[in-house]
Short mmCIF file of C-alpha atoms and ligand atoms in Angstrom, two decimals:
data_model
loop_
_atom_site.label_atom_id
_atom_site.label_comp_id
_atom_site.label_asym_id
_atom_site.label_seq_id
_atom_site.Cartn_x
_atom_site.Cartn_y
_atom_site.Cartn_z
CA MET A 24 89.36 127.02 76.28
CA THR A 25 90.12 123.47 77.52
CA THR A 26 90.59 123.57 81.29
CA SER A 27 91.24 120.83 83.83
CA ALA A 28 87.65 121.24 85.00
CA SER A 29 86.15 120.88 81.52
CA LEU A 30 88.43 117.95 80.73
CA PHE A 31 87.49 116.20 83.97
CA ASP A 32 83.78 116.70 83.22
CA GLU A 33 84.24 115.04 79.83
CA ALA A 34 86.58 112.39 81.23
CA ARG A 35 83.97 111.29 83.76
CA ARG A 36 81.50 110.75 80.92
CA LEU A 37 83.98 108.57 79.02
CA ILE A 38 86.26 106.92 81.59
CA PRO A 39 85.24 105.32 84.92
CA GLY A 40 85.82 107.94 87.60
CA GLY A 41 87.37 110.09 84.88
CA VAL A 42 90.73 108.40 85.38
CA ASN A 43 92.68 105.42 84.15
CA SER A 44 93.95 104.65 87.65
CA PRO A 45 91.97 105.40 90.82
CA VAL A 46 94.55 107.32 92.86
CA ARG A 47 94.61 110.03 90.17
CA ALA A 48 91.01 111.01 91.00
CA PHE A 49 92.01 112.83 94.21
CA ARG A 50 89.37 110.91 96.17
CA ASN A 51 91.77 110.67 99.14
CA VAL A 52 92.21 114.43 99.31
CA GLY A 53 89.00 115.76 97.82
CA GLY A 54 88.61 118.15 94.96
CA SER A 55 89.33 117.36 91.32
CA PRO A 56 92.61 116.48 89.66
CA PHE A 57 94.46 118.90 87.41
CA PHE A 58 95.19 117.74 83.86
CA VAL A 59 98.87 117.85 82.95
CA SER A 60 99.89 119.38 79.64
CA ARG A 61 103.63 118.74 79.85
CA ALA A 62 106.42 117.70 82.20
CA LYS A 63 110.15 118.46 82.14
CA GLY A 64 112.79 117.87 84.80
CA SER A 65 111.31 118.33 88.28
CA HIS A 66 108.38 120.42 87.04
CA LEU A 67 104.89 119.90 85.64
CA TRP A 68 102.54 122.32 83.85
CA ASP A 69 98.78 121.81 83.81
CA VAL A 70 96.43 122.71 80.95
CA ASP A 71 95.50 125.88 82.85
CA GLY A 72 99.11 127.03 82.68
CA LYS A 73 99.94 126.46 86.36
CA GLU A 74 103.44 125.19 87.17
CA TYR A 75 104.29 122.72 89.92
CA ILE A 76 107.36 121.24 91.51
CA ASP A 77 106.59 117.52 91.21
CA TYR A 78 107.23 114.99 94.01
CA VAL A 79 105.19 112.15 92.48
CA GLY A 80 107.42 111.59 89.45
CA THR A 81 104.71 109.51 87.73
CA TRP A 82 104.76 107.26 90.85
CA GLY A 83 108.47 106.50 90.60
CA PRO A 84 109.71 106.13 87.00
CA ALA A 85 110.89 109.75 86.55
CA ILE A 86 114.09 109.28 88.57
CA LEU A 87 116.17 111.37 86.14
CA GLY A 88 113.37 113.93 86.05
CA HIS A 89 110.64 114.10 83.40
CA ALA A 90 111.50 113.66 79.71
CA PRO A 91 115.27 113.34 80.17
CA GLU A 92 116.99 114.03 76.84
CA VAL A 93 118.94 110.78 76.97
CA VAL A 94 115.71 108.74 77.26
CA VAL A 95 113.73 110.78 74.76
CA GLU A 96 116.51 110.44 72.17
CA ALA A 97 116.79 106.67 72.80
CA VAL A 98 113.05 106.22 72.26
CA ARG A 99 113.07 108.46 69.16
CA GLU A 100 115.95 106.44 67.66
CA ALA A 101 114.31 103.09 68.51
CA ALA A 102 110.99 104.19 67.02
CA LEU A 103 112.64 104.79 63.65
CA HIS A 104 113.44 101.05 63.52
CA GLY A 105 109.94 99.86 64.51
CA LEU A 106 107.47 100.28 67.34
CA SER A 107 106.83 96.65 68.20
CA PHE A 108 107.98 93.36 66.77
CA GLY A 109 106.61 90.40 68.74
CA ILE A 110 109.90 88.86 67.65
CA PRO A 111 113.03 88.57 69.84
CA ASN A 112 115.20 91.67 69.45
CA PRO A 113 118.67 92.60 70.78
CA SER A 114 117.42 95.24 73.23
CA GLU A 115 115.59 92.58 75.26
CA VAL A 116 118.87 90.73 75.74
CA GLU A 117 120.70 93.95 76.64
CA LEU A 118 118.23 94.90 79.37
CA ALA A 119 118.08 91.33 80.70
CA ARG A 120 121.90 91.28 80.85
CA LEU A 121 121.95 94.59 82.76
CA ILE A 122 119.36 93.39 85.30
CA VAL A 123 121.21 90.12 85.89
CA GLN A 124 124.45 92.08 86.38
CA TRP A 125 122.89 94.64 88.75
CA VAL A 126 120.77 92.28 90.88
CA PRO A 127 122.75 89.25 92.11
CA SER A 128 119.65 87.26 93.16
CA VAL A 129 118.42 87.37 89.55
CA GLU A 130 119.91 84.67 87.31
CA LYS A 131 117.12 84.90 84.73
CA VAL A 132 114.49 87.59 84.10
CA ARG A 133 111.39 87.95 81.97
CA MET A 134 109.96 91.27 80.78
CA VAL A 135 106.30 92.16 81.14
CA ASN A 136 104.30 95.39 80.79
CA SER A 137 103.42 96.46 84.33
CA GLY A 138 104.23 95.88 87.95
CA THR A 139 100.93 94.03 88.30
CA GLU A 140 101.95 91.57 85.60
CA ALA A 141 105.29 91.11 87.36
CA THR A 142 103.81 90.27 90.77
CA MET A 143 100.99 88.20 89.25
CA SER A 144 103.58 86.13 87.39
CA CYS A 145 105.65 85.71 90.57
CA VAL A 146 102.60 84.33 92.40
CA ARG A 147 101.78 81.86 89.63
CA LEU A 148 105.43 80.81 89.33
CA ALA A 149 105.76 80.32 93.11
CA ARG A 150 102.67 78.09 93.06
CA GLY A 151 103.86 76.22 89.98
CA PHE A 152 107.39 75.69 91.26
CA THR A 153 106.41 74.54 94.78
CA ARG A 154 103.15 72.81 93.74
CA ARG A 155 101.56 74.52 96.72
CA GLU A 156 98.73 77.07 96.84
CA VAL A 157 98.94 79.30 99.92
CA ILE A 158 100.35 82.80 99.43
CA VAL A 159 101.31 85.07 102.35
CA LYS A 160 101.22 88.86 102.04
CA PHE A 161 101.27 91.75 104.51
CA GLU A 162 98.78 94.47 105.39
CA GLY A 163 99.67 97.78 103.81
CA CYS A 164 101.70 96.22 101.01
CA TYR A 165 100.23 96.80 97.54
CA HIS A 166 101.30 94.65 94.63
CA GLY A 167 99.06 95.87 91.82
CA HIS A 168 95.56 94.62 91.02
CA VAL A 169 96.31 90.89 91.15
CA ASP A 170 93.28 88.81 92.23
CA SER A 171 95.32 86.75 94.69
CA LEU A 172 96.78 89.89 96.24
CA LEU A 173 93.63 92.04 96.50
CA VAL A 174 92.95 90.25 99.78
CA LYS A 175 92.43 91.75 103.19
CA ALA A 176 93.30 90.13 106.46
CA GLY A 177 90.96 87.48 107.79
CA SER A 178 88.97 87.99 110.96
CA GLY A 179 91.79 86.56 113.08
CA ALA A 180 95.47 87.31 112.55
CA LEU A 181 96.22 83.94 111.01
CA THR A 182 92.95 83.25 109.25
CA HIS A 183 92.84 83.05 105.48
CA GLY A 184 91.79 86.15 103.64
CA HIS A 185 88.68 87.72 102.20
CA PRO A 186 88.47 89.69 98.94
CA ASP A 187 89.57 93.31 99.14
CA SER A 188 87.79 94.06 95.87
CA ALA A 189 84.54 93.05 94.23
CA GLY A 190 85.14 90.46 91.54
CA VAL A 191 87.75 88.49 93.45
CA PRO A 192 86.40 84.98 94.19
CA GLY A 193 86.23 84.16 97.89
CA ALA A 194 87.68 80.75 97.14
CA LEU A 195 90.76 82.39 95.63
CA ALA A 196 91.11 84.97 98.39
CA ALA A 197 90.97 82.16 100.93
CA LEU A 198 94.29 80.91 99.56
CA THR A 199 95.98 84.11 100.71
CA VAL A 200 96.90 84.89 104.31
CA THR A 201 97.45 88.56 105.12
CA LEU A 202 99.59 89.28 108.19
CA PRO A 203 100.58 92.49 109.96
CA PHE A 204 103.90 93.79 108.60
CA ASN A 205 106.84 93.47 111.01
CA ASP A 206 104.88 90.95 113.12
CA LEU A 207 107.33 88.05 113.35
CA GLY A 208 105.16 86.30 115.94
CA ALA A 209 102.32 86.00 113.44
CA VAL A 210 104.71 84.79 110.72
CA GLU A 211 106.30 82.19 113.00
CA ALA A 212 102.87 80.92 114.11
CA LEU A 213 101.63 80.64 110.52
CA PHE A 214 104.70 78.71 109.37
CA ALA A 215 104.43 76.44 112.42
CA ARG A 216 100.81 75.70 111.51
CA GLU A 217 100.98 75.42 107.73
CA GLY A 218 104.54 75.95 106.54
CA THR A 219 104.37 72.96 104.20
CA GLN A 220 101.36 74.55 102.41
CA ILE A 221 102.95 77.91 101.72
CA ALA A 222 103.99 78.52 98.10
CA GLY A 223 105.37 81.98 98.66
CA VAL A 224 105.65 85.02 100.89
CA ILE A 225 105.39 88.29 98.97
CA LEU A 226 106.12 91.72 100.38
CA GLU A 227 107.41 95.15 99.61
CA PRO A 228 110.67 94.99 101.59
CA VAL A 229 110.12 98.72 102.19
CA PRO A 230 106.33 99.25 102.13
CA ALA A 231 105.67 102.42 100.13
CA ASN A 232 101.96 102.06 99.45
CA ALA A 233 100.82 103.03 102.93
CA GLY A 234 103.11 106.00 103.05
CA LEU A 235 106.65 104.78 103.68
CA TYR A 236 107.76 102.61 106.57
CA PHE A 237 110.57 100.14 107.19
CA PRO A 238 111.21 96.52 108.17
CA ARG A 239 112.26 96.15 111.78
CA PRO A 240 115.83 94.84 112.21
CA GLY A 241 115.79 91.06 111.66
CA PHE A 242 112.32 90.89 110.08
CA LEU A 243 113.47 90.23 106.50
CA GLU A 244 116.28 87.93 107.65
CA ARG A 245 113.80 85.77 109.61
CA LEU A 246 111.40 85.65 106.66
CA ARG A 247 114.31 84.38 104.57
CA GLU A 248 115.14 81.66 107.13
CA LEU A 249 111.54 80.50 107.49
CA CYS A 250 110.96 80.35 103.71
CA THR A 251 114.18 78.38 103.22
CA ARG A 252 113.36 75.97 106.02
CA HIS A 253 109.82 75.28 104.80
CA GLY A 254 110.47 75.28 101.05
CA ALA A 255 108.42 78.42 100.40
CA LEU A 256 109.63 81.12 98.01
CA LEU A 257 110.49 84.58 99.30
CA VAL A 258 109.28 87.17 96.79
CA PHE A 259 110.37 90.81 97.03
CA ASP A 260 108.10 93.25 95.27
CA GLU A 261 110.66 95.87 94.24
CA VAL A 262 108.46 97.47 91.59
CA MET A 263 108.90 100.73 93.52
CA THR A 264 112.31 100.24 95.19
CA GLY A 265 114.06 98.38 92.37
CA PHE A 266 116.59 100.60 90.54
CA ARG A 267 115.23 103.44 92.74
CA LEU A 268 117.18 102.70 95.94
CA GLY A 269 120.28 101.58 94.08
CA LYS A 270 121.42 99.35 91.22
CA GLY A 271 120.45 96.29 93.28
CA GLY A 272 117.35 97.82 94.86
CA PHE A 273 116.60 97.38 98.54
CA GLN A 274 117.85 93.78 98.59
CA GLU A 275 121.36 95.15 97.91
CA ARG A 276 121.02 97.47 100.95
CA CYS A 277 119.57 94.88 103.34
CA GLY A 278 121.62 91.88 102.18
CA VAL A 279 118.60 89.54 102.06
CA SER A 280 118.31 87.57 98.83
CA PRO A 281 114.76 86.71 97.70
CA ASP A 282 113.96 83.77 95.44
CA LEU A 283 112.00 86.01 93.06
CA THR A 284 111.83 89.77 92.58
CA ALA A 285 109.23 91.87 90.79
CA PHE A 286 110.39 95.04 89.05
CA GLY A 287 108.79 97.97 87.20
CA LYS A 288 108.69 101.77 87.01
CA VAL A 289 112.33 103.08 86.93
CA MET A 290 113.50 100.23 84.67
CA GLY A 291 111.18 101.48 81.91
CA GLY A 292 112.16 105.14 81.88
CA GLY A 293 108.47 106.09 81.97
CA LEU A 294 107.22 103.63 79.35
CA PRO A 295 104.93 100.68 80.22
CA ILE A 296 107.21 98.09 81.83
CA GLY A 297 107.60 95.35 84.40
CA ALA A 298 109.86 92.37 84.89
CA PHE A 299 110.32 89.45 87.24
CA GLY A 300 113.39 87.38 87.88
CA GLY A 301 115.20 85.04 90.21
CA ARG A 302 117.02 81.74 90.42
CA ALA A 303 117.31 80.00 87.05
CA LYS A 304 115.96 76.77 88.54
CA ILE A 305 112.72 78.58 89.34
CA MET A 306 112.52 80.77 86.22
CA ASP A 307 113.04 77.73 83.96
CA GLN A 308 109.63 76.48 85.09
CA LEU A 309 108.16 79.15 82.81
CA SER A 310 106.78 78.34 79.38
CA PRO A 311 108.08 77.42 76.85
CA ASP A 312 110.62 75.38 78.86
CA GLY A 313 108.37 74.64 81.83
CA PRO A 314 104.72 74.11 82.77
CA VAL A 315 103.96 77.61 84.14
CA TYR A 316 102.36 79.67 81.38
CA GLN A 317 103.11 83.37 81.10
CA ALA A 318 103.07 85.57 77.99
CA GLY A 319 102.62 89.09 76.57
CA THR A 320 102.27 90.68 73.15
CA LEU A 321 104.25 93.77 74.09
CA SER A 322 106.65 92.15 76.55
CA GLY A 323 110.17 93.29 75.65
CA ASN A 324 108.76 96.12 73.54
CA PRO A 325 111.71 97.82 71.81
CA LEU A 326 110.71 101.35 72.88
CA ALA A 327 110.36 100.34 76.52
CA MET A 328 113.66 98.48 76.37
CA ALA A 329 115.38 101.50 74.83
CA ALA A 330 113.92 103.85 77.44
CA GLY A 331 114.86 101.57 80.33
CA LEU A 332 118.40 100.96 79.07
CA ALA A 333 118.98 104.69 78.54
CA GLN A 334 117.68 105.57 82.00
CA LEU A 335 119.59 102.90 83.90
CA ARG A 336 122.81 103.52 81.99
CA GLU A 337 122.52 107.27 82.68
CA LEU A 338 122.06 106.57 86.40
CA GLU A 339 125.24 104.49 86.38
CA ARG A 340 127.22 106.87 84.13
CA THR A 341 126.47 109.93 86.27
CA ASP A 342 126.71 108.26 89.69
CA GLY A 343 123.04 109.06 90.00
CA TYR A 344 122.33 107.09 93.18
CA ALA A 345 124.97 108.99 95.16
CA ARG A 346 123.55 112.30 93.91
CA LEU A 347 119.99 111.19 94.77
CA GLU A 348 121.15 110.36 98.30
CA GLU A 349 122.59 113.87 98.62
CA ILE A 350 119.35 115.47 97.40
CA GLY A 351 117.41 113.24 99.79
CA ARG A 352 119.64 114.19 102.71
CA GLN A 353 119.20 117.90 101.94
CA MET A 354 115.44 117.49 101.86
CA GLU A 355 115.40 115.46 105.07
CA ASP A 356 117.62 117.95 106.94
CA GLY A 357 115.39 120.80 105.79
CA MET A 358 112.20 118.95 106.64
CA ARG A 359 113.42 118.07 110.14
CA ASP A 360 114.33 121.73 110.71
CA VAL A 361 110.78 122.67 109.68
CA LEU A 362 109.20 120.02 111.91
CA ARG A 363 111.06 121.46 114.89
CA THR A 364 109.30 124.78 114.34
CA VAL A 365 105.67 123.58 114.14
CA ALA A 366 103.62 122.17 117.01
CA LEU A 367 102.09 119.28 115.07
CA PRO A 368 102.24 115.49 115.58
CA LEU A 369 104.28 114.59 112.50
CA THR A 370 106.58 111.73 111.46
CA PHE A 371 108.95 112.09 108.52
CA HIS A 372 110.41 108.97 106.90
CA ARG A 373 113.01 108.88 104.13
CA ILE A 374 115.13 106.28 102.42
CA GLY A 375 117.23 107.36 99.45
CA SER A 376 114.98 109.40 97.17
CA MET A 377 111.69 108.19 98.69
CA PHE A 378 109.93 109.94 101.55
CA CYS A 379 106.67 110.37 103.44
CA LEU A 380 105.35 112.93 105.94
CA TYR A 381 102.82 111.24 108.23
CA PHE A 382 100.34 113.41 110.13
CA THR A 383 100.74 111.36 113.28
CA ALA A 384 103.23 111.49 116.14
CA GLY A 385 104.37 107.96 115.29
CA PRO A 386 106.25 105.71 115.45
CA VAL A 387 105.01 104.16 112.18
CA TRP A 388 106.03 100.51 111.76
CA ASN A 389 102.93 99.12 110.02
CA LEU A 390 99.56 99.95 108.48
CA ALA A 391 97.79 100.27 111.82
CA ASP A 392 100.30 102.93 112.89
CA ALA A 393 99.99 104.73 109.53
CA ARG A 394 96.20 104.78 109.86
CA LYS A 395 96.52 106.92 112.99
CA SER A 396 97.36 109.85 110.70
CA ASP A 397 95.07 112.87 110.74
CA LEU A 398 93.67 112.64 107.21
CA GLU A 399 91.79 115.94 107.45
CA ALA A 400 95.00 117.77 108.37
CA PHE A 401 96.77 115.97 105.51
CA ARG A 402 94.04 117.07 103.07
CA ARG A 403 94.37 120.72 104.09
CA PHE A 404 98.15 120.48 103.85
CA PHE A 405 98.03 118.78 100.42
CA HIS A 406 95.72 121.38 98.88
CA GLY A 407 97.57 124.29 100.48
CA CYS A 408 100.83 123.05 98.97
CA LEU A 409 99.14 122.38 95.62
CA ASP A 410 97.76 125.92 95.54
CA ASP A 411 101.32 127.10 96.19
CA GLY A 412 102.69 125.02 93.30
CA ILE A 413 104.01 121.97 95.14
CA TYR A 414 102.56 118.62 94.01
CA PHE A 415 102.83 115.91 96.63
CA ALA A 416 101.12 112.51 96.22
CA PRO A 417 97.33 112.96 96.59
CA SER A 418 97.08 110.53 99.50
CA GLN A 419 98.58 110.16 102.96
CA PHE A 420 99.16 106.53 102.02
CA GLU A 421 101.61 107.11 99.18
CA ALA A 422 105.32 107.82 99.04
CA GLY A 423 106.98 110.90 97.58
CA PHE A 424 109.82 110.74 95.08
CA LEU A 425 112.86 112.92 94.47
CA CYS A 426 114.62 113.03 91.12
CA LEU A 427 118.01 114.17 89.86
CA ARG A 428 116.49 117.41 88.57
CA HIS A 429 115.25 118.64 91.98
CA THR A 430 117.45 121.69 92.50
CA LYS A 431 118.43 123.56 95.67
CA PRO A 432 115.97 126.35 94.74
CA ASP A 433 113.25 123.68 94.29
CA LEU A 434 113.93 122.32 97.78
CA GLU A 435 114.11 125.80 99.34
CA ARG A 436 110.80 126.80 97.73
CA THR A 437 109.26 123.50 98.81
CA LEU A 438 110.36 123.84 102.43
CA ASP A 439 109.01 127.41 102.56
CA VAL A 440 105.63 126.19 101.26
CA VAL A 441 105.66 123.22 103.64
CA THR A 442 106.38 125.54 106.59
CA LYS A 443 103.60 127.95 105.59
CA ASN A 444 101.04 125.17 105.14
CA LEU A 445 101.96 123.23 108.25
CA ARG A 446 101.58 126.40 110.29
CA SER A 447 98.19 127.15 108.73
CA THR A 448 97.19 123.49 109.27
CA CYS A 449 97.99 123.60 112.96
CA ARG A 450 96.19 126.95 113.54
P1 KE4 B 530 101.56 98.78 88.11
O1 KE4 B 530 100.70 97.60 87.68
O2 KE4 B 530 100.73 99.97 88.55
O3 KE4 B 530 102.63 99.13 87.08
O4 KE4 B 530 102.38 98.31 89.41
C1 KE4 B 530 101.68 97.80 90.51
C2 KE4 B 530 102.57 97.92 91.73
C3 KE4 B 530 103.18 96.78 92.20
N1 KE4 B 530 104.00 96.82 93.29
C4 KE4 B 530 104.25 98.00 93.92
C5 KE4 B 530 105.15 98.01 95.11
C6 KE4 B 530 103.63 99.20 93.46
O5 KE4 B 530 103.88 100.35 94.11
C7 KE4 B 530 102.78 99.16 92.36
C8 KE4 B 530 102.06 100.40 91.85
N2 KE4 B 530 102.26 101.58 92.60
C9 KE4 B 530 101.20 102.58 92.53
C10 KE4 B 530 101.59 103.74 93.45
N3 KE4 B 530 101.33 103.45 94.79
C11 KE4 B 530 100.95 103.01 91.13
C12 KE4 B 530 100.03 104.21 91.00
C13 KE4 B 530 98.65 103.79 90.54
O6 KE4 B 530 98.12 102.76 90.99
O7 KE4 B 530 98.12 104.55 89.68
#
């Protein structure tokens, strides 16, 4: 009988680490991953027949729940007309039109096949448009496996970076400065010193790859002012928050307009997808009109376009964002009630349908704060919940996701399991 254990044994012989993306290997929590056999709505089933309530949602895309009928039918119908063309097709124009309508800062948009491709293209375009080379990013923000963005902070706050991965040339990493998130002093000092060298500033406006924390009031607005004054581009990585926190993503909530935005995940309905967009004057620098090359065989793939259009239209048709806010509020109210009953240093963050429970007293405003979390306590909590059929992200430094199929019974069951496992964690 094929079990998760036997599959993982074989996977490790065939695939590095047994996984096609590192976080899936459970290295942050220990143990071995389960192998999923199917997913529907807010639930998953593994090959061993165990059922879970899922709060990872394939890292964001499953906002309607897994395998929503409206998306499955759209993909099935599209597939009957062809799986890939490499030729312009109407669905690319339809999705581009929807994105331009939903996100006011986007006048033109190009489709790609992953969030990494989207952010990588934003970096190259920022450098090509400004004819500058320095990129600024922030600790704790993850933008995919882009060489220029796999860069850790230099020795001093304002020093240029060093590679955060083998294989990234030091000379390239040195063109990236990594600053503490929410540290306006460091940003001001860097712009004062080398503002005319900066091609772009890229950030997750709501960092969700170190758990989930928020920009301090005024932080994004000041970044916008400094970029405008110095001719640098402000790039929002909304691969996670785009179409998750609302039709216009987080930029609609905060009222700060970036020059470029990277998208992914929700906009593809679960199929491989990414996109980047912004002011036409900048986007027109892209080949074939401009000198910045960017391309992709499967960019605008008809199945991904069909899935994304179906998902986004369903969110709009059913007032999905308002319903997600209600589900999020119910979870947050319940979680805060639970936290009042356990004697543990915990910090719960939520925005819309994204959340994180930090095992630290907080406050959490940046990566350094997040790293104060008790990872051993988190590991015990994660596995206790998993044993009880609740699947949270297998790392303290990831966000959780709610979907439109999380029911009241799901939330009640989840809060019972959370209570039980927090109490056993603090014993
Ligand atoms: P992809 O290349 O994985 O499609 O997107 C990269 C990316 C870019 N920007 C943000 C803000 C992201 O969150 C991501 C990818 N997110 C992770 C979850 N933390 C994907 C999960 C994984 O790496 O397997």
